[in-house]
C-alpha positions as protocol buffer text, in pm:
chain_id: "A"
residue {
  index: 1
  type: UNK
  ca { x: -297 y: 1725 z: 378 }
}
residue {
  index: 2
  type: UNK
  ca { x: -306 y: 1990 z: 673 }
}
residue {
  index: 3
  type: UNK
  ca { x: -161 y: 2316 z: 715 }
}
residue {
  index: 4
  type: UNK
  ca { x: 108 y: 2412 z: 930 }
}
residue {
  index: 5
  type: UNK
  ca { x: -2 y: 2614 z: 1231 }
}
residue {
  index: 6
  type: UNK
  ca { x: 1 y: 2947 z: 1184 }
}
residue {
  index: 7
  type: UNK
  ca { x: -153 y: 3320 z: 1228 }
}
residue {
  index: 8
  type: UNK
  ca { x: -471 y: 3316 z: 1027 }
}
residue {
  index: 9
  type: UNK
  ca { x: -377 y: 3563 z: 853 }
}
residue {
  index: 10
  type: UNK
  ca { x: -47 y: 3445 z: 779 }
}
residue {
  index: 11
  type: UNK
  ca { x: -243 y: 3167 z: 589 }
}
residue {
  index: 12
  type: UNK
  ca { x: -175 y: 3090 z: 192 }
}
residue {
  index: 13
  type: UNK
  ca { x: -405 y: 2917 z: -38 }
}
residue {
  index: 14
  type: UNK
  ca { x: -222 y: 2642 z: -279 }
}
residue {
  index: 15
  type: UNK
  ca { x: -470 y: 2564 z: -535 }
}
residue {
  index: 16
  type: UNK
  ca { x: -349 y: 2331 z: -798 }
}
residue {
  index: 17
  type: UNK
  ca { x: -463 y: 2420 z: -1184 }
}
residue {
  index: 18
  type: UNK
  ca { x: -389 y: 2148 z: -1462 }
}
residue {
  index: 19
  type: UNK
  ca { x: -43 y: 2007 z: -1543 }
}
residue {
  index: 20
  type: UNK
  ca { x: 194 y: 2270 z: -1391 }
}
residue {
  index: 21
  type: UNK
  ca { x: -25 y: 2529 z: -1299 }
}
residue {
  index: 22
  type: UNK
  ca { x: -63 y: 2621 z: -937 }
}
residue {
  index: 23
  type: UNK
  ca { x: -250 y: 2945 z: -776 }
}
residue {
  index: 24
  type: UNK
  ca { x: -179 y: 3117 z: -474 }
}
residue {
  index: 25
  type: UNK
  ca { x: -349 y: 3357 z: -259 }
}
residue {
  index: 26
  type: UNK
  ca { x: -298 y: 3530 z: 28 }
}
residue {
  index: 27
  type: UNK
  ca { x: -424 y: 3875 z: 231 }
}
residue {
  index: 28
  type: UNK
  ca { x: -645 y: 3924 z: -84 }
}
residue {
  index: 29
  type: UNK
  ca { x: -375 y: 3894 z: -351 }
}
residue {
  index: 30
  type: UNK
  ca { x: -282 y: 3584 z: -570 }
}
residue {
  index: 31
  type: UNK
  ca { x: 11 y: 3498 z: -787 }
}
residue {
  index: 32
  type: UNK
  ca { x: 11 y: 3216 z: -1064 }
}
residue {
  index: 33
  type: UNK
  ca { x: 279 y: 2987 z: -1178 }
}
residue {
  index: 34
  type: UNK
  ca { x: 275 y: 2880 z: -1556 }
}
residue {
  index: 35
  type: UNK
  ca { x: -74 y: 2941 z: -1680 }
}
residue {
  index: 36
  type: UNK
  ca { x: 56 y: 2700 z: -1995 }
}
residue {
  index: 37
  type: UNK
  ca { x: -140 y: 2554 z: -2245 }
}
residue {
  index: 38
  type: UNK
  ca { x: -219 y: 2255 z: -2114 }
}
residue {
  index: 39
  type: UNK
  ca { x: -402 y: 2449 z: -1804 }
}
residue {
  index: 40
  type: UNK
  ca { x: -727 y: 2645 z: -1823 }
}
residue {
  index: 41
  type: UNK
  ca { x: -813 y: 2915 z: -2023 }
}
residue {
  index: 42
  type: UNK
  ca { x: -842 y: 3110 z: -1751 }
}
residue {
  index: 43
  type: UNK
  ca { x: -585 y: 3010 z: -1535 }
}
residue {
  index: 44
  type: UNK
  ca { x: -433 y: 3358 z: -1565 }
}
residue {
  index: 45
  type: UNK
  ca { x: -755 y: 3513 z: -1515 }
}
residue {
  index: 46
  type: UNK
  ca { x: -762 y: 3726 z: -1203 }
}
residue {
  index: 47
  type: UNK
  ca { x: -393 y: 3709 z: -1070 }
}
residue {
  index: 48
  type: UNK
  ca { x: -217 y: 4007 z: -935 }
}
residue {
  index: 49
  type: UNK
  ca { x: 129 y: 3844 z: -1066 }
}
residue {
  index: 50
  type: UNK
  ca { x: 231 y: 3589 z: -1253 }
}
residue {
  index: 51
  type: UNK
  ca { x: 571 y: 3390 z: -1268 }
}
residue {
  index: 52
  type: UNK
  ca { x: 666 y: 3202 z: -1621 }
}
residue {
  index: 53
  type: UNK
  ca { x: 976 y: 2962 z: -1576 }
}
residue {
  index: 54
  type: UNK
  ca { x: 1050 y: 2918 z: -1904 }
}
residue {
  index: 55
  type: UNK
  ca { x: 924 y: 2901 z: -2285 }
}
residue {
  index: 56
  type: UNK
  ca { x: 771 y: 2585 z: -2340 }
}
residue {
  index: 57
  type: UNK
  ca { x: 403 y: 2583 z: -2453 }
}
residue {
  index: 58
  type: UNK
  ca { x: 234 y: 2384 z: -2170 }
}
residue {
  index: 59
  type: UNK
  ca { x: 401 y: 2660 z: -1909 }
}
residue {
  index: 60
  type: UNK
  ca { x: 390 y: 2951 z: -2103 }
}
residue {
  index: 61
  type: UNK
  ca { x: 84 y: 3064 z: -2379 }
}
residue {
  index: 62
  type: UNK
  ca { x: 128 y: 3384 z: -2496 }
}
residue {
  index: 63
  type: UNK
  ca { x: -229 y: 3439 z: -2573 }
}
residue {
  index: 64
  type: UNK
  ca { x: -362 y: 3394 z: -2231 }
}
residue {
  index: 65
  type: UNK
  ca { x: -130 y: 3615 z: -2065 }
}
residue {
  index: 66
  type: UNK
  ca { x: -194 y: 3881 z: -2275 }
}
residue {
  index: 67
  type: UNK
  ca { x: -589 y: 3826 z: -2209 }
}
residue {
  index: 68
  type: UNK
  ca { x: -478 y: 3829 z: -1837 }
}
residue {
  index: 69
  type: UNK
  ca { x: -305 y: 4170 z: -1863 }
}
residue {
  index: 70
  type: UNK
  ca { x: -545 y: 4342 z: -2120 }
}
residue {
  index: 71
  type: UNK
  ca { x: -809 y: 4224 z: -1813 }
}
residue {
  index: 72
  type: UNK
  ca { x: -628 y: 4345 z: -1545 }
}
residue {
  index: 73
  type: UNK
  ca { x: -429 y: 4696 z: -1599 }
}
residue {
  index: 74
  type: UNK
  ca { x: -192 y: 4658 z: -1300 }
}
residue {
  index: 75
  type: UNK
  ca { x: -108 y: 4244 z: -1368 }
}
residue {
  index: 76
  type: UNK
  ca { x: 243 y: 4218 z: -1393 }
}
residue {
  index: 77
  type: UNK
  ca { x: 465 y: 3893 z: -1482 }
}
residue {
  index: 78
  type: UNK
  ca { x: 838 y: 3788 z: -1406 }
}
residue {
  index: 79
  type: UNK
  ca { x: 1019 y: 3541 z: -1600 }
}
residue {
  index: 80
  type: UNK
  ca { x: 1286 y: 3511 z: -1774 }
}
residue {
  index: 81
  type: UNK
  ca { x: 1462 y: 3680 z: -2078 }
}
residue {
  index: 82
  type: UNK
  ca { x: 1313 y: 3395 z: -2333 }
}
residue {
  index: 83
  type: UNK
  ca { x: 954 y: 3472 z: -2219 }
}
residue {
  index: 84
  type: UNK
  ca { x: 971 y: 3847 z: -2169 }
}
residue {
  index: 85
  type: UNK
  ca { x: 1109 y: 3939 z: -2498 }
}
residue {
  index: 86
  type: UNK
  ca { x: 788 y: 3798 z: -2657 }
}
residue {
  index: 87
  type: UNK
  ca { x: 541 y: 3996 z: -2454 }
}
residue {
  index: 88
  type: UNK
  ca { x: 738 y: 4343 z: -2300 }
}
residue {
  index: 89
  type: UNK
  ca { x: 680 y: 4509 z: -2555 }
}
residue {
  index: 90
  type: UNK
  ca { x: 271 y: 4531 z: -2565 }
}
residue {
  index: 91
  type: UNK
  ca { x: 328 y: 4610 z: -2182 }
}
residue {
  index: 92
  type: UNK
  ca { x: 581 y: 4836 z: -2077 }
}
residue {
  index: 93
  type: UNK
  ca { x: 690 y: 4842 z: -1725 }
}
residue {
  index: 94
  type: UNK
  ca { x: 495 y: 4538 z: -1614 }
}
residue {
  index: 95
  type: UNK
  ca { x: 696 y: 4288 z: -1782 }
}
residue {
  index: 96
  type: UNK
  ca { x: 1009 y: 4168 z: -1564 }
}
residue {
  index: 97
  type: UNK
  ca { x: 1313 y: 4009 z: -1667 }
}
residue {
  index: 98
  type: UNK
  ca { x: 1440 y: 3794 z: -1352 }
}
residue {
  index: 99
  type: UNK
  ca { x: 1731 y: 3495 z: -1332 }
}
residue {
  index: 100
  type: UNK
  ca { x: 1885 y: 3293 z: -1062 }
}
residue {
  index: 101
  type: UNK
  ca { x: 1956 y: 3481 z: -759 }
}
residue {
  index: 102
  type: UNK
  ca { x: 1720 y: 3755 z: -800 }
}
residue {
  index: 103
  type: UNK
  ca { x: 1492 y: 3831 z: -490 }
}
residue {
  index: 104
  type: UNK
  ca { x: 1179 y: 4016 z: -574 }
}
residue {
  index: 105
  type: UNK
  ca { x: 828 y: 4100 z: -448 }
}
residue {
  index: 106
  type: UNK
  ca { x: 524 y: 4043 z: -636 }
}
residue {
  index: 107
  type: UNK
  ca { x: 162 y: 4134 z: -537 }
}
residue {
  index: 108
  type: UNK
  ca { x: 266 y: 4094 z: -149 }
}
residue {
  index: 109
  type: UNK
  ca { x: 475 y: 3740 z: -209 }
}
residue {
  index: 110
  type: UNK
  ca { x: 831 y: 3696 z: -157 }
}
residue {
  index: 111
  type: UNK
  ca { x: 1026 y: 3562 z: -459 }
}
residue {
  index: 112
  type: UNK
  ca { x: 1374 y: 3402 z: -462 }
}
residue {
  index: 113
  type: UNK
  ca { x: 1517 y: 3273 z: -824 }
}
residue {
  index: 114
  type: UNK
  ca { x: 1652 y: 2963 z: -837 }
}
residue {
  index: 115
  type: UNK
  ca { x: 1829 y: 2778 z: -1140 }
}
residue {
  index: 116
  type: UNK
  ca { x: 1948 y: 2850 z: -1480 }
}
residue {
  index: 117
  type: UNK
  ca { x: 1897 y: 2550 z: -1759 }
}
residue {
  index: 118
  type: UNK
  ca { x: 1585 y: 2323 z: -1843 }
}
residue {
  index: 119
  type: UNK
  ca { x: 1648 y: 1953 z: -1793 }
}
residue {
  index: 120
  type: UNK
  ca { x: 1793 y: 1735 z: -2024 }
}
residue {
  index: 121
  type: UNK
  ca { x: 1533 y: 1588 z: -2261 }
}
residue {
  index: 122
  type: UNK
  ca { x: 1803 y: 1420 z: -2495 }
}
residue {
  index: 123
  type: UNK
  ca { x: 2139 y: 1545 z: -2597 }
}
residue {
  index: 124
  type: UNK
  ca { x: 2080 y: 1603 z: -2944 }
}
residue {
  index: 125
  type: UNK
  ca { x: 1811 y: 1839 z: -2831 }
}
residue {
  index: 126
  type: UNK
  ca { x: 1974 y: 2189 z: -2693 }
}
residue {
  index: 127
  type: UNK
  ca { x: 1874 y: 2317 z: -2391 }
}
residue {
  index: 128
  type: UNK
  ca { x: 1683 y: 2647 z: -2330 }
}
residue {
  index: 129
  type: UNK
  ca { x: 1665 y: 2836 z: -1996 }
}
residue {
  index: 130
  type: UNK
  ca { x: 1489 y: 2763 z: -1691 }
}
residue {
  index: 131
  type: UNK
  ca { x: 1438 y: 2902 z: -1334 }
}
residue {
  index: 132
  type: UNK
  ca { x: 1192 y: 2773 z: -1049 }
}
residue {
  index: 133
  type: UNK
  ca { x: 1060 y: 3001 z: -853 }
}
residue {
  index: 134
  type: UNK
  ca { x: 1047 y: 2998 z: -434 }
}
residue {
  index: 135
  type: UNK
  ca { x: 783 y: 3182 z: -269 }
}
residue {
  index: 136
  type: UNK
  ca { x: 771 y: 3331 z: 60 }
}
residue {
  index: 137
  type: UNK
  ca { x: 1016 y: 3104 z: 117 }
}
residue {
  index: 138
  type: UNK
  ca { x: 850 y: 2808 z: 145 }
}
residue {
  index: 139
  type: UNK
  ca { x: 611 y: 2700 z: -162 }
}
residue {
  index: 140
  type: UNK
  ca { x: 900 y: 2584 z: -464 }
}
residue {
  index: 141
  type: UNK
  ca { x: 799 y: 2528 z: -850 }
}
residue {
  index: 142
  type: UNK
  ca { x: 1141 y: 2448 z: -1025 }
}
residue {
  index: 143
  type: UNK
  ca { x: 959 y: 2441 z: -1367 }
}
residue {
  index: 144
  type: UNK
  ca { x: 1135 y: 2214 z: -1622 }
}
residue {
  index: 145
  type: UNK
  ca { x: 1396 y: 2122 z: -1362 }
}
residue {
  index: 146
  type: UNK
  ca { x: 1532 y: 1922 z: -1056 }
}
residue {
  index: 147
  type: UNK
  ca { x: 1677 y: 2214 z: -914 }
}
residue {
  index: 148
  type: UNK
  ca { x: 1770 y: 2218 z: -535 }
}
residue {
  index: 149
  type: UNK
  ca { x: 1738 y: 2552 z: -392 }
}
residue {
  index: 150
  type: UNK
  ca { x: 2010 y: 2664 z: -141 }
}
residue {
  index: 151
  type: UNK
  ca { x: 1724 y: 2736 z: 147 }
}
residue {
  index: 152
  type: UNK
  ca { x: 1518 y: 2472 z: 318 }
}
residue {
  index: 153
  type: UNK
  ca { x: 1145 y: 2380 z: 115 }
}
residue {
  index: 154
  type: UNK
  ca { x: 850 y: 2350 z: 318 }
}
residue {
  index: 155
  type: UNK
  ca { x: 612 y: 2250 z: 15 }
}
residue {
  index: 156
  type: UNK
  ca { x: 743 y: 2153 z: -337 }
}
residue {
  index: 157
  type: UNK
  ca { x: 571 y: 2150 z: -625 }
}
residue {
  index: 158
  type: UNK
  ca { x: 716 y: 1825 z: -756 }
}
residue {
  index: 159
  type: UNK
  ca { x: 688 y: 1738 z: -1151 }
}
residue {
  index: 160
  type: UNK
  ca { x: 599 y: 1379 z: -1184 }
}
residue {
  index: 161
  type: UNK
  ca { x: 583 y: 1332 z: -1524 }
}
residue {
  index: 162
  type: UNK
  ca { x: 755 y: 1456 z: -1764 }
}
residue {
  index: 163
  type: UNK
  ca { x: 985 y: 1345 z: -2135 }
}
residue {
  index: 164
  type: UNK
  ca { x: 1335 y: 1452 z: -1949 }
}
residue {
  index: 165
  type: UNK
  ca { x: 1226 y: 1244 z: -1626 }
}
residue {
  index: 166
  type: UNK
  ca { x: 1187 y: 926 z: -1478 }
}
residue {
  index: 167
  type: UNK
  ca { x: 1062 y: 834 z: -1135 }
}
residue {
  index: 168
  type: UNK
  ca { x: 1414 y: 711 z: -964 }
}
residue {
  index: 169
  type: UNK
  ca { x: 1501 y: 1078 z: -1024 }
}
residue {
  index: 170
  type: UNK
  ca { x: 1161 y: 1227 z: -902 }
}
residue {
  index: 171
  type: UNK
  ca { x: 1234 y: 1022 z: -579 }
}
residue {
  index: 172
  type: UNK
  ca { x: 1584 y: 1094 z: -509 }
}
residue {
  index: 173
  type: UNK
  ca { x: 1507 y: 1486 z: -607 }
}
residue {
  index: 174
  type: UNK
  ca { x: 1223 y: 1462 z: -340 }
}
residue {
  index: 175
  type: UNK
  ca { x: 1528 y: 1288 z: -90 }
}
residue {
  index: 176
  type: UNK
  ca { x: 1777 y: 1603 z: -197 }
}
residue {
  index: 177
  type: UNK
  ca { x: 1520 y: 1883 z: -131 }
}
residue {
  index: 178
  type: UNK
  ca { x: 1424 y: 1744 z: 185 }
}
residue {
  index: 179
  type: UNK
  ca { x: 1070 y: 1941 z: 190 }
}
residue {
  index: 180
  type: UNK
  ca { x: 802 y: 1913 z: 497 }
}
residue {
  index: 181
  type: UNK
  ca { x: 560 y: 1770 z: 205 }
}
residue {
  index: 182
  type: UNK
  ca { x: 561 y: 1728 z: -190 }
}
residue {
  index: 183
  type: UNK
  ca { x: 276 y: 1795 z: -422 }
}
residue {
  index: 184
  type: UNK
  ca { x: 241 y: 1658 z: -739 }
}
residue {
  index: 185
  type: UNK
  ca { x: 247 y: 1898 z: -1071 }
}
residue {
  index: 186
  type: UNK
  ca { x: 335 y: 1883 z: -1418 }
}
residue {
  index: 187
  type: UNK
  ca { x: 94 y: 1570 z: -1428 }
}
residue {
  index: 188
  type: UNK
  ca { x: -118 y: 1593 z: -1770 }
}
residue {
  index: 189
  type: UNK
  ca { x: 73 y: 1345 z: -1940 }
}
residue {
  index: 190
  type: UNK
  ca { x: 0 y: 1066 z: -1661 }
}
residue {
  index: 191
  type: UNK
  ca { x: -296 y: 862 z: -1662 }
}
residue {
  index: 192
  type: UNK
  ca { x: -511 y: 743 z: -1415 }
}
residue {
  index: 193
  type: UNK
  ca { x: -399 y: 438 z: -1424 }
}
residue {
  index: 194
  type: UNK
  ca { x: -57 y: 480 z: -1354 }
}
residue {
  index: 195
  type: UNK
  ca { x: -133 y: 705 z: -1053 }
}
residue {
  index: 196
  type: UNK
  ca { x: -137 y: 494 z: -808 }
}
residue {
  index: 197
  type: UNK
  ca { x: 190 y: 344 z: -916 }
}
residue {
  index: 198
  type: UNK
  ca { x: 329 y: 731 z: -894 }
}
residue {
  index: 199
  type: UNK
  ca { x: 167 y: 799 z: -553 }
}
residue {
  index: 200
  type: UNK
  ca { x: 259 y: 428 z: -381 }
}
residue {
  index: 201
  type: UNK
  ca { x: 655 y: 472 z: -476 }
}
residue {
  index: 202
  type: UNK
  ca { x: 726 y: 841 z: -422 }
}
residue {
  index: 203
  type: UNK
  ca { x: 504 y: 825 z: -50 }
}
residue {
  index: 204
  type: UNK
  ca { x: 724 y: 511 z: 21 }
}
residue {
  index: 205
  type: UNK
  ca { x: 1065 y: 617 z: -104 }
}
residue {
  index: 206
  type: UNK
  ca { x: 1039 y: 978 z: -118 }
}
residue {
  index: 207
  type: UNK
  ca { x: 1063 y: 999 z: 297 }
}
residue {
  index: 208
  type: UNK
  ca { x: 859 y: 1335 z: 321 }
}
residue {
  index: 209
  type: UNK
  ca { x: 467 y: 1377 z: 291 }
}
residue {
  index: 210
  type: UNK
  ca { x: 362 y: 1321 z: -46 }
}
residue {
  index: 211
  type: UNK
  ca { x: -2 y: 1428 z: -182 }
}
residue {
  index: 212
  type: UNK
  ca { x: -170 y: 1538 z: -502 }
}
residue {
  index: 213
  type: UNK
  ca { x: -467 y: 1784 z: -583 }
}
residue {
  index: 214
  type: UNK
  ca { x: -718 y: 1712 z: -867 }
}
residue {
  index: 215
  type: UNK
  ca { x: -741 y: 1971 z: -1099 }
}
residue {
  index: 216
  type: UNK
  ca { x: -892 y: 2293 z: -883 }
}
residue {
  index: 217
  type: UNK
  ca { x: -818 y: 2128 z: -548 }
}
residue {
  index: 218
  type: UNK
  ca { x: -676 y: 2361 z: -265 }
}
residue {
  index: 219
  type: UNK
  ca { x: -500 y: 2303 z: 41 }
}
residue {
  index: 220
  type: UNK
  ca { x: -362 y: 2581 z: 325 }
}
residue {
  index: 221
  type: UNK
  ca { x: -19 y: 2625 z: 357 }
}
């Protein structure tokens, strides 16, 4: 995948962490989506900011975050009300509560909040809160969610795999958000051997660029 042209310094650094982790970094400052459980220990490790979309283990780990804060005295996190009642109090003031519609900036990155609910998994199961997260208007991580954000998506961070998906709804979600490219996340569960099923029918049915990043892979944005 290639970056858009652009100013040099303009420039932001995508690099994809494990299952639905993703980095970014730009004019010396990066932001980090879900540093879960299934990512690496130190996912959280160095980020100016960090979003959480929701509660679930492999997006949010309560230990790690705090090791990220306690690291890093001005680290600060937005998320939701689920996520920020478990960890405001050990950091006042650097612990935000955000929802849909809320506009924020965070280390230097524009944030718009998008979505309310996680996706079904089953109906006897009840459904917590969610919100995805678009950045500088243009990178989108909708979490546990096929959420279509009321502003045009350059890059989406599309989850492939997941127990409350299946891929005729990761293909016509790709179709609805329309984005200049799609990048694979919440991925752990899927096996090599099914990738190439994953990659052949979402690049041929999807009808926008679709790509995926090994585990510590980067691309320019």
């Amino acid at each position: 995948m290639t970056a858009a042209p652009q100013e040099e310094d303009a420039l932001m650094k995508l690099t994809k962490k494990s299952h639905a982790c993703v980095r970014l970094e730009k004019g010396g400052r990066t932001l980090v989506v879900d540093p879960g459980g299934f990512s690496e220990r130190d996912a959280a490790l160095g980020a100016d900011a960090v979003l959480v979309t929701h509660e679930h283990p492999d997006h949010f780990d309560e230990g790690r975050l705090r090791a990220a804060l306690e690291a890093d005295p001005g680290a600060e996190i937005w998320t939701l009300r689920s996520v920020a009642e478990k960890i405001s109090a050990a950091f006042p003031g650097r612990v935000h509560t955000v929802g849909h519609g809320d506009t924020f900036t965070a280390a230097g990155f524009d944030v718009q909040v998008h979505g309310e609910l996680h996706a079904v998994i089953h109906p006897d199961i009840p459904r917590i809160t969610n919100i995805g997260f678009l950045v500088d208007g243009a990178v989108f991580h909708p979490g546990d969610a096929l959420t279509v954000p009321d502003h045009p998506v350059d890059t989406l961070m599309l989850p492939v795999m997941a127990p409350w998906n299946k891929i005729s709804e990761v293909i016509d979600y790709v179709r609805e958000v329309k984005p200049r490219r799609a990048i694979d996340i919440h991925d752990a569960l899927l096996t090599d051997l099914a990738r190439p099923i994953y990659d052949r029918q979402i690049g041929e049915l999807g009808g926008t660029d679709h790509g995926r990043l090994a585990p510590g892979g980067a691309t320019e944005l």
